[in-house]
GROMACS .gro file of C-alpha atoms in nm:
model
  363
    1MET     CA    1  -2.937 -10.176  23.077
    2LYS     CA    2  -2.664 -10.369  22.892
    3ASN     CA    3  -2.404 -10.102  22.975
    4ILE     CA    4  -2.499 -10.118  23.341
    5ILE     CA    5  -2.452 -10.496  23.339
    6LYS     CA    6  -2.110 -10.460  23.177
    7LYS     CA    7  -2.002 -10.206  23.438
    8VAL     CA    8  -2.118 -10.431  23.720
    9LEU     CA    9  -1.941 -10.731  23.570
   10SER     CA   10  -1.617 -10.538  23.520
   11ALA     CA   11  -1.623 -10.421  23.879
   12ALA     CA   12  -1.691 -10.773  24.003
   13LEU     CA   13  -1.413 -10.921  23.796
   14ALA     CA   14  -1.165 -10.658  23.905
   15ALA     CA   15  -1.244 -10.725  24.270
   16SER     CA   16  -1.231 -11.102  24.237
   17LEU     CA   17  -0.894 -11.093  24.062
   18ALA     CA   18  -0.709 -10.845  24.281
   19LEU     CA   19  -0.477 -11.120  24.403
   20SER     CA   20  -0.437 -11.310  24.075
   21LEU     CA   21  -0.336 -11.009  23.869
   22ALA     CA   22   0.008 -11.009  24.029
   23ALA     CA   23   0.070 -11.360  23.900
   24CYS     CA   24  -0.003 -11.270  23.539
   25SER     CA   25   0.264 -11.131  23.312
   26GLY     CA   26   0.228 -10.781  23.169
   27GLY     CA   27  -0.087 -10.682  22.987
   28ASN     CA   28  -0.281 -10.357  22.986
   29ASN     CA   29  -0.632 -10.502  22.986
   30ALA     CA   30  -0.824 -10.515  23.311
   31ALA     CA   31  -0.999 -10.847  23.368
   32GLY     CA   32  -1.335 -10.849  23.200
   33SER     CA   33  -1.279 -10.518  23.024
   34VAL     CA   34  -1.301 -10.453  22.655
   35SER     CA   35  -0.961 -10.480  22.488
   36SER     CA   36  -0.791 -10.151  22.419
   37SER     CA   37  -0.631 -10.288  22.102
   38GLY     CA   38  -0.819 -10.297  21.776
   39SER     CA   39  -1.165 -10.183  21.686
   40ALA     CA   40  -1.476 -10.312  21.522
   41GLY     CA   41  -1.419 -10.385  21.155
   42SER     CA   42  -1.563 -10.122  20.922
   43ALA     CA   43  -1.798 -10.245  20.654
   44SER     CA   44  -1.712 -10.211  20.287
   45GLN     CA   45  -1.910  -9.952  20.094
   46THR     CA   46  -2.000 -10.225  19.844
   47GLY     CA   47  -2.141 -10.470  20.098
   48ASP     CA   48  -2.459 -10.475  20.302
   49GLY     CA   49  -2.272 -10.389  20.620
   50LYS     CA   50  -2.431 -10.667  20.825
   51GLU     CA   51  -2.288 -10.679  21.177
   52TYR     CA   52  -2.169 -10.999  21.340
   53LYS     CA   53  -2.086 -10.998  21.710
   54VAL     CA   54  -1.757 -11.181  21.772
   55GLY     CA   55  -1.665 -11.263  22.131
   56ILE     CA   56  -1.291 -11.300  22.186
   57VAL     CA   57  -1.177 -11.448  22.517
   58LYS     CA   58  -0.806 -11.461  22.595
   59PHE     CA   59  -0.711 -11.695  22.880
   60MET     CA   60  -0.449 -11.458  23.024
   61ASP     CA   61  -0.189 -11.200  22.930
   62HIS     CA   62   0.138 -11.321  22.786
   63ALA     CA   63   0.328 -11.274  22.462
   64SER     CA   64   0.184 -11.575  22.274
   65LEU     CA   65  -0.181 -11.514  22.354
   66ASP     CA   66  -0.145 -11.138  22.305
   67GLN     CA   67   0.004 -11.204  21.961
   68ILE     CA   68  -0.282 -11.436  21.864
   69GLU     CA   69  -0.549 -11.193  21.987
   70SER     CA   70  -0.395 -10.907  21.791
   71LYS     CA   71  -0.372 -11.111  21.471
   72VAL     CA   72  -0.730 -11.238  21.500
   73GLN     CA   73  -0.848 -10.879  21.530
   74GLN     CA   74  -0.635 -10.758  21.238
   75GLU     CA   75  -0.761 -11.036  21.013
   76LEU     CA   76  -1.123 -10.975  21.113
   77ASP     CA   77  -1.078 -10.610  21.015
   78ALA     CA   78  -0.940 -10.719  20.678
   79LYS     CA   79  -1.226 -10.965  20.629
   80SER     CA   80  -1.479 -10.695  20.719
   81ALA     CA   81  -1.353 -10.479  20.435
   82GLU     CA   82  -1.319 -10.770  20.195
   83LEU     CA   83  -1.666 -10.915  20.254
   84GLY     CA   84  -1.858 -10.594  20.313
   85VAL     CA   85  -1.969 -10.686  20.664
   86ASN     CA   86  -1.885 -10.570  21.014
   87PHE     CA   87  -1.714 -10.818  21.245
   88ASN     CA   88  -1.762 -10.634  21.573
   89TYR     CA   89  -1.515 -10.773  21.827
   90ALA     CA   90  -1.427 -10.449  22.006
   91ASP     CA   91  -1.741 -10.457  22.220
   92TYR     CA   92  -1.697 -10.826  22.307
   93THR     CA   93  -1.328 -10.884  22.383
   94PHE     CA   94  -1.238 -11.004  22.731
   95ASN     CA   95  -0.934 -11.121  22.929
   96GLY     CA   96  -0.988 -11.409  23.170
   97GLN     CA   97  -0.667 -11.336  23.365
   98GLY     CA   98  -0.612 -11.709  23.408
   99ASP     CA   99  -0.908 -11.742  23.645
  100SER     CA  100  -1.190 -11.994  23.591
  101THR     CA  101  -1.446 -11.791  23.786
  102THR     CA  102  -1.376 -11.490  23.569
  103LEU     CA  103  -1.400 -11.700  23.254
  104ASN     CA  104  -1.741 -11.830  23.361
  105GLN     CA  105  -1.860 -11.475  23.424
  106ILE     CA  106  -1.734 -11.369  23.082
  107ALA     CA  107  -1.911 -11.662  22.918
  108ALA     CA  108  -2.238 -11.563  23.084
  109GLN     CA  109  -2.187 -11.204  22.969
  110LEU     CA  110  -2.129 -11.312  22.609
  111VAL     CA  111  -2.449 -11.517  22.617
  112ASP     CA  112  -2.633 -11.213  22.750
  113ASP     CA  113  -2.478 -11.003  22.474
  114GLY     CA  114  -2.608 -11.245  22.213
  115VAL     CA  115  -2.278 -11.287  22.031
  116ASP     CA  116  -2.277 -11.484  21.707
  117VAL     CA  117  -1.956 -11.675  21.778
  118VAL     CA  118  -1.700 -11.708  22.057
  119VAL     CA  119  -1.325 -11.726  21.993
  120PRO     CA  120  -1.148 -11.858  22.305
  121ILE     CA  121  -0.769 -11.837  22.298
  122ALA     CA  122  -0.598 -12.130  22.478
  123THR     CA  123  -0.732 -12.461  22.604
  124SER     CA  124  -0.862 -12.353  22.944
  125ALA     CA  125  -1.059 -12.065  22.794
  126ALA     CA  126  -1.206 -12.298  22.531
  127GLN     CA  127  -1.316 -12.551  22.793
  128VAL     CA  128  -1.502 -12.292  23.000
  129MET     CA  129  -1.664 -12.134  22.694
  130GLN     CA  130  -1.777 -12.475  22.570
  131SER     CA  131  -1.937 -12.555  22.905
  132VAL     CA  132  -2.149 -12.238  22.894
  133VAL     CA  133  -2.209 -12.092  22.550
  134THR     CA  134  -2.264 -12.409  22.345
  135GLU     CA  135  -2.572 -12.485  22.555
  136LYS     CA  136  -2.716 -12.164  22.413
  137GLY     CA  137  -2.643 -12.264  22.054
  138ILE     CA  138  -2.349 -12.027  22.014
  139PRO     CA  139  -2.069 -12.177  21.801
  140ILE     CA  140  -1.702 -12.170  21.902
  141ILE     CA  141  -1.391 -12.129  21.689
  142PHE     CA  142  -1.099 -12.186  21.926
  143ALA     CA  143  -0.740 -12.073  21.883
  144ALA     CA  144  -0.423 -12.236  22.021
  145VAL     CA  145  -0.569 -12.554  22.169
  146SER     CA  146  -0.283 -12.802  22.166
  147ASP     CA  147  -0.483 -13.124  22.202
  148PRO     CA  148  -0.858 -13.063  22.158
  149VAL     CA  149  -0.940 -13.435  22.170
  150THR     CA  150  -0.774 -13.495  22.508
  151ALA     CA  151  -0.930 -13.169  22.630
  152LYS     CA  152  -1.269 -13.319  22.533
  153LEU     CA  153  -1.356 -13.027  22.309
  154VAL     CA  154  -1.400 -13.234  21.991
  155ASN     CA  155  -1.464 -13.599  21.907
  156SER     CA  156  -1.184 -13.608  21.652
  157MET     CA  157  -0.961 -13.368  21.463
  158ASP     CA  158  -1.123 -13.450  21.129
  159ALA     CA  159  -1.484 -13.458  21.247
  160PRO     CA  160  -1.531 -13.242  21.559
  161GLY     CA  161  -1.893 -13.349  21.588
  162GLY     CA  162  -2.027 -13.055  21.787
  163ASN     CA  163  -2.073 -12.681  21.762
  164ILE     CA  164  -1.700 -12.624  21.803
  165THR     CA  165  -1.382 -12.639  21.595
  166GLY     CA  166  -1.075 -12.422  21.549
  167VAL     CA  167  -0.700 -12.409  21.510
  168SER     CA  168  -0.456 -12.624  21.709
  169ASP     CA  169  -0.098 -12.545  21.804
  170ALA     CA  170  -0.018 -12.914  21.855
  171LEU     CA  171   0.347 -12.966  21.940
  172ASN     CA  172   0.603 -13.184  21.762
  173THR     CA  173   0.763 -13.293  22.087
  174ASP     CA  174   1.001 -13.548  21.937
  175MET     CA  175   1.152 -13.285  21.707
  176ILE     CA  176   1.227 -13.059  22.003
  177PHE     CA  177   1.413 -13.340  22.175
  178ASP     CA  178   1.591 -13.432  21.853
  179MET     CA  179   1.720 -13.074  21.845
  180MET     CA  180   1.815 -13.088  22.212
  181VAL     CA  181   2.018 -13.405  22.153
  182ALA     CA  182   2.171 -13.258  21.836
  183VAL     CA  183   2.308 -12.969  22.042
  184ASN     CA  184   2.421 -13.195  22.329
  185PRO     CA  185   2.459 -13.559  22.214
  186ASP     CA  186   2.589 -13.663  22.558
  187ILE     CA  187   2.302 -13.519  22.762
  188GLN     CA  188   2.221 -13.733  23.068
  189LYS     CA  189   1.945 -13.553  23.265
  190VAL     CA  190   1.657 -13.330  23.153
  191GLY     CA  191   1.413 -13.126  23.358
  192LEU     CA  192   1.043 -13.124  23.270
  193LEU     CA  193   0.881 -12.797  23.379
  194TYR     CA  194   0.504 -12.748  23.341
  195SER     CA  195   0.171 -12.696  23.515
  196LYS     CA  196  -0.040 -13.000  23.603
  197SER     CA  197  -0.351 -12.783  23.582
  198GLU     CA  198  -0.319 -12.732  23.206
  199ASP     CA  199  -0.452 -13.000  22.971
  200SER     CA  200  -0.235 -12.857  22.694
  201SER     CA  201   0.074 -12.987  22.873
  202LYS     CA  202  -0.040 -13.344  22.941
  203LYS     CA  203   0.020 -13.505  22.603
  204PRO     CA  204   0.360 -13.342  22.525
  205ILE     CA  205   0.489 -13.429  22.872
  206GLU     CA  206   0.388 -13.792  22.815
  207GLU     CA  207   0.561 -13.777  22.477
  208ALA     CA  208   0.870 -13.626  22.639
  209LYS     CA  209   0.891 -13.907  22.895
  210ALA     CA  210   0.854 -14.169  22.622
  211TYR     CA  211   1.131 -14.010  22.419
  212LEU     CA  212   1.367 -13.980  22.713
  213ASP     CA  213   1.299 -14.337  22.826
  214ALA     CA  214   1.366 -14.465  22.474
  215HIS     CA  215   1.698 -14.278  22.464
  216ASN     CA  216   1.802 -14.375  22.820
  217ILE     CA  217   1.806 -14.014  22.936
  218ALA     CA  218   1.704 -13.946  23.297
  219TYR     CA  219   1.447 -13.679  23.375
  220VAL     CA  220   1.317 -13.482  23.671
  221GLU     CA  221   0.962 -13.339  23.683
  222LYS     CA  222   0.875 -13.012  23.854
  223THR     CA  223   0.545 -12.826  23.833
  224GLY     CA  224   0.392 -12.497  23.939
  225THR     CA  225   0.052 -12.328  23.923
  226ASN     CA  226   0.171 -11.968  23.946
  227THR     CA  227   0.488 -11.764  23.896
  228ASP     CA  228   0.619 -11.814  24.249
  229GLU     CA  229   0.573 -12.192  24.228
  230VAL     CA  230   0.733 -12.205  23.883
  231SER     CA  231   1.029 -12.006  24.014
  232SER     CA  232   1.068 -12.250  24.303
  233ALA     CA  233   1.044 -12.541  24.061
  234VAL     CA  234   1.328 -12.390  23.858
  235ASP     CA  235   1.538 -12.362  24.175
  236SER     CA  236   1.478 -12.732  24.238
  237LEU     CA  237   1.572 -12.828  23.883
  238ILE     CA  238   1.893 -12.627  23.911
  239GLY     CA  239   1.965 -12.807  24.237
  240GLU     CA  240   1.905 -13.141  24.063
  241LYS     CA  241   2.175 -13.042  23.810
  242VAL     CA  242   1.965 -13.098  23.500
  243GLU     CA  243   2.146 -13.019  23.176
  244ALA     CA  244   1.843 -12.882  22.992
  245ILE     CA  245   1.477 -12.808  23.065
  246PHE     CA  246   1.172 -12.876  22.846
  247THR     CA  247   0.840 -12.690  22.865
  248PRO     CA  248   0.553 -12.741  22.617
  249THR     CA  249   0.295 -12.475  22.526
  250ASP     CA  250   0.221 -12.416  22.893
  251ASN     CA  251   0.055 -12.081  22.975
  252THR     CA  252   0.157 -12.088  23.342
  253VAL     CA  253   0.527 -12.125  23.266
  254MET     CA  254   0.501 -11.883  22.974
  255SER     CA  255   0.362 -11.616  23.204
  256ALA     CA  256   0.657 -11.678  23.442
  257GLU     CA  257   0.936 -11.688  23.183
  258LEU     CA  258   1.051 -11.329  23.240
  259ALA     CA  259   1.089 -11.413  23.609
  260ILE     CA  260   1.297 -11.728  23.560
  261PHE     CA  261   1.517 -11.695  23.253
  262GLU     CA  262   1.801 -11.516  23.433
  263LYS     CA  263   1.823 -11.796  23.690
  264LEU     CA  264   1.861 -12.045  23.408
  265ASN     CA  265   2.116 -11.828  23.234
  266ASP     CA  266   2.324 -11.806  23.550
  267ALA     CA  267   2.305 -12.185  23.585
  268LYS     CA  268   2.398 -12.231  23.214
  269ILE     CA  269   2.083 -12.440  23.154
  270PRO     CA  270   1.913 -12.411  22.813
  271HIS     CA  271   1.534 -12.392  22.825
  272TYR     CA  272   1.370 -12.570  22.529
  273THR     CA  273   1.008 -12.465  22.482
  274GLY     CA  274   0.705 -12.503  22.258
  275ALA     CA  275   0.664 -12.146  22.130
  276ASP     CA  276   0.874 -11.856  22.007
  277SER     CA  277   0.724 -11.628  22.272
  278PHE     CA  278   0.920 -11.815  22.540
  279ALA     CA  279   1.240 -11.721  22.357
  280LEU     CA  280   1.115 -11.363  22.329
  281ASN     CA  281   1.082 -11.360  22.709
  282GLY     CA  282   1.433 -11.496  22.766
  283ALA     CA  283   1.426 -11.873  22.711
  284PHE     CA  284   1.705 -12.017  22.497
  285PHE     CA  285   1.478 -12.191  22.246
  286GLY     CA  286   1.124 -12.199  22.111
  287TYR     CA  287   0.976 -12.426  21.845
  288GLY     CA  288   0.619 -12.440  21.731
  289VAL     CA  289   0.356 -12.290  21.506
  290ASP     CA  290   0.365 -11.932  21.380
  291TYR     CA  291   0.110 -11.758  21.602
  292ASP     CA  292   0.048 -11.485  21.345
  293ASP     CA  293  -0.054 -11.756  21.099
  294LEU     CA  294  -0.263 -11.924  21.369
  295GLY     CA  295  -0.449 -11.602  21.451
  296ALA     CA  296  -0.516 -11.526  21.085
  297LYS     CA  297  -0.645 -11.877  21.017
  298THR     CA  298  -0.873 -11.857  21.321
  299ALA     CA  299  -1.027 -11.535  21.192
  300ASP     CA  300  -1.071 -11.689  20.846
  301MET     CA  301  -1.264 -11.977  21.005
  302VAL     CA  302  -1.484 -11.727  21.191
  303ALA     CA  303  -1.564 -11.552  20.863
  304ASP     CA  304  -1.638 -11.883  20.690
  305LEU     CA  305  -1.873 -11.980  20.973
  306LEU     CA  306  -2.063 -11.653  20.992
  307VAL     CA  307  -2.074 -11.546  20.628
  308ASN     CA  308  -2.067 -11.877  20.442
  309GLY     CA  309  -2.249 -12.092  20.695
  310ALA     CA  310  -1.971 -12.346  20.753
  311ASP     CA  311  -2.072 -12.618  20.999
  312PRO     CA  312  -1.830 -12.655  21.294
  313ALA     CA  313  -1.930 -13.020  21.339
  314THR     CA  314  -1.788 -13.112  20.998
  315THR     CA  315  -1.509 -12.854  20.974
  316PRO     CA  316  -1.178 -13.027  21.061
  317VAL     CA  317  -0.956 -12.878  21.327
  318VAL     CA  318  -0.663 -12.707  21.155
  319VAL     CA  319  -0.313 -12.805  21.265
  320LEU     CA  320  -0.043 -12.573  21.137
  321ALA     CA  321   0.301 -12.696  21.035
  322HIS     CA  322   0.616 -12.645  21.243
  323GLU     CA  323   0.901 -12.492  21.048
  324THR     CA  324   1.140 -12.272  21.245
  325ALA     CA  325   1.336 -12.287  21.568
  326THR     CA  326   1.362 -11.951  21.746
  327ILE     CA  327   1.684 -11.884  21.937
  328ASN     CA  328   1.735 -11.603  22.186
  329THR     CA  329   2.086 -11.493  22.089
  330GLU     CA  330   2.148 -11.312  22.418
  331THR     CA  331   2.056 -11.621  22.617
  332CYS     CA  332   2.254 -11.845  22.382
  333GLN     CA  333   2.566 -11.645  22.463
  334ALA     CA  334   2.484 -11.624  22.835
  335ILE     CA  335   2.462 -12.003  22.874
  336GLY     CA  336   2.785 -12.058  22.685
  337LEU     CA  337   2.657 -12.198  22.356
  338ASP     CA  338   2.794 -12.091  22.019
  339LEU     CA  339   2.514 -11.977  21.789
  340ASP     CA  340   2.686 -12.106  21.475
  341ASP     CA  341   2.729 -12.448  21.635
  342VAL     CA  342   2.360 -12.453  21.732
  343LYS     CA  343   2.256 -12.360  21.380
  344ALA     CA  344   2.478 -12.632  21.236
  345ALA     CA  345   2.327 -12.890  21.471
  346PHE     CA  346   1.973 -12.793  21.373
  347ALA     CA  347   2.065 -12.791  21.005
  348THR     CA  348   2.135 -13.164  21.026
  349LEU     CA  349   1.764 -13.204  21.101
  350GLY     CA  350   1.656 -12.968  20.824
  351ILE     CA  351   1.551 -12.698  21.070
  352GLY     CA  352   1.626 -12.330  21.016
  353VAL     CA  353   1.684 -12.076  21.291
  354GLU     CA  354   1.517 -11.743  21.357
  355GLU     CA  355   1.713 -11.514  21.587
  356ILE     CA  356   1.549 -11.303  21.855
  357THR     CA  357   1.647 -11.100  22.164
  358THR     CA  358   1.467 -11.063  22.495
  359ALA     CA  359   1.160 -10.838  22.507
  360LYS     CA  360   0.830 -10.837  22.689
  361SER     CA  361   0.606 -10.859  22.383
  362PHE     CA  362   0.616 -10.875  22.005
  363GLU     CA  363   0.619 -10.542  21.822
   0.00000   0.00000   0.00000
């Protein structure tokens, strides 16, 4: 009966997302289908082989979230062998394709499946999962939620207070602008590009405005809720003659980056962003947490919850440190910046540089 339900759900999700799939970047997973990457962890011969059902829900396809999903799965496999249990995620991994209706259907399916924990990747996925699965007593360990307090997922970072905790990719917005100013001390106008529909963007955009106001730098805001709207927003920012553009950890813009970076290159406008995956997809610059580390830490928290009985209500949200700026060397050259000069500017702030070239996804 369960297999029949899954088939019906997959068909329903595929039909409901026929239009939205075109707006998502890349990805091989059909909405609502089991992920093709990874497999259920194999139990150690020395353990009791107890199976735990781990639901993994990725908000949409793009390089950052794909990277996190893959690392969570790899670490769960490692923990399965280490602890002598079976973290079965392969039967319970879903892709929400950026659609709230689909995410709600997935949440209902995971409840029906009786999973032991849900791992939503990104703020929007976490919010939908919280609204459905926590009512059934299923705990949540989220990944890549930039501001879980503002998103109303937890009461505080130190004491979440509910059946939910996880790992945050909170952004050091001021440092990004310090680096922007270090590269161009005379900058006069900055574009702010983001989606109003994403809670993860609200706080860093407020921080960006405060920074720019304090430094007497003008700014222009443009938003979009899909790739076409983001592309139009970029056209407007180019027309406004901004000298640089800032985007936080915004999934909507991230999914559109491959469609907009060449426009920005032609206009000689550097795009400063909140994750290295933006730079992988053509943006000039990315700065934020290491998503491999984030995925591994998320999986470790899942293991601690399920095997050791850790209480989400008293388990602090983990915030990883920011260490490295990622520069797309092809884009750096295309917009007329000298890589050595950029490195020297960042060095004055104690920031190292990791070099990358444009690709669709991480290897």
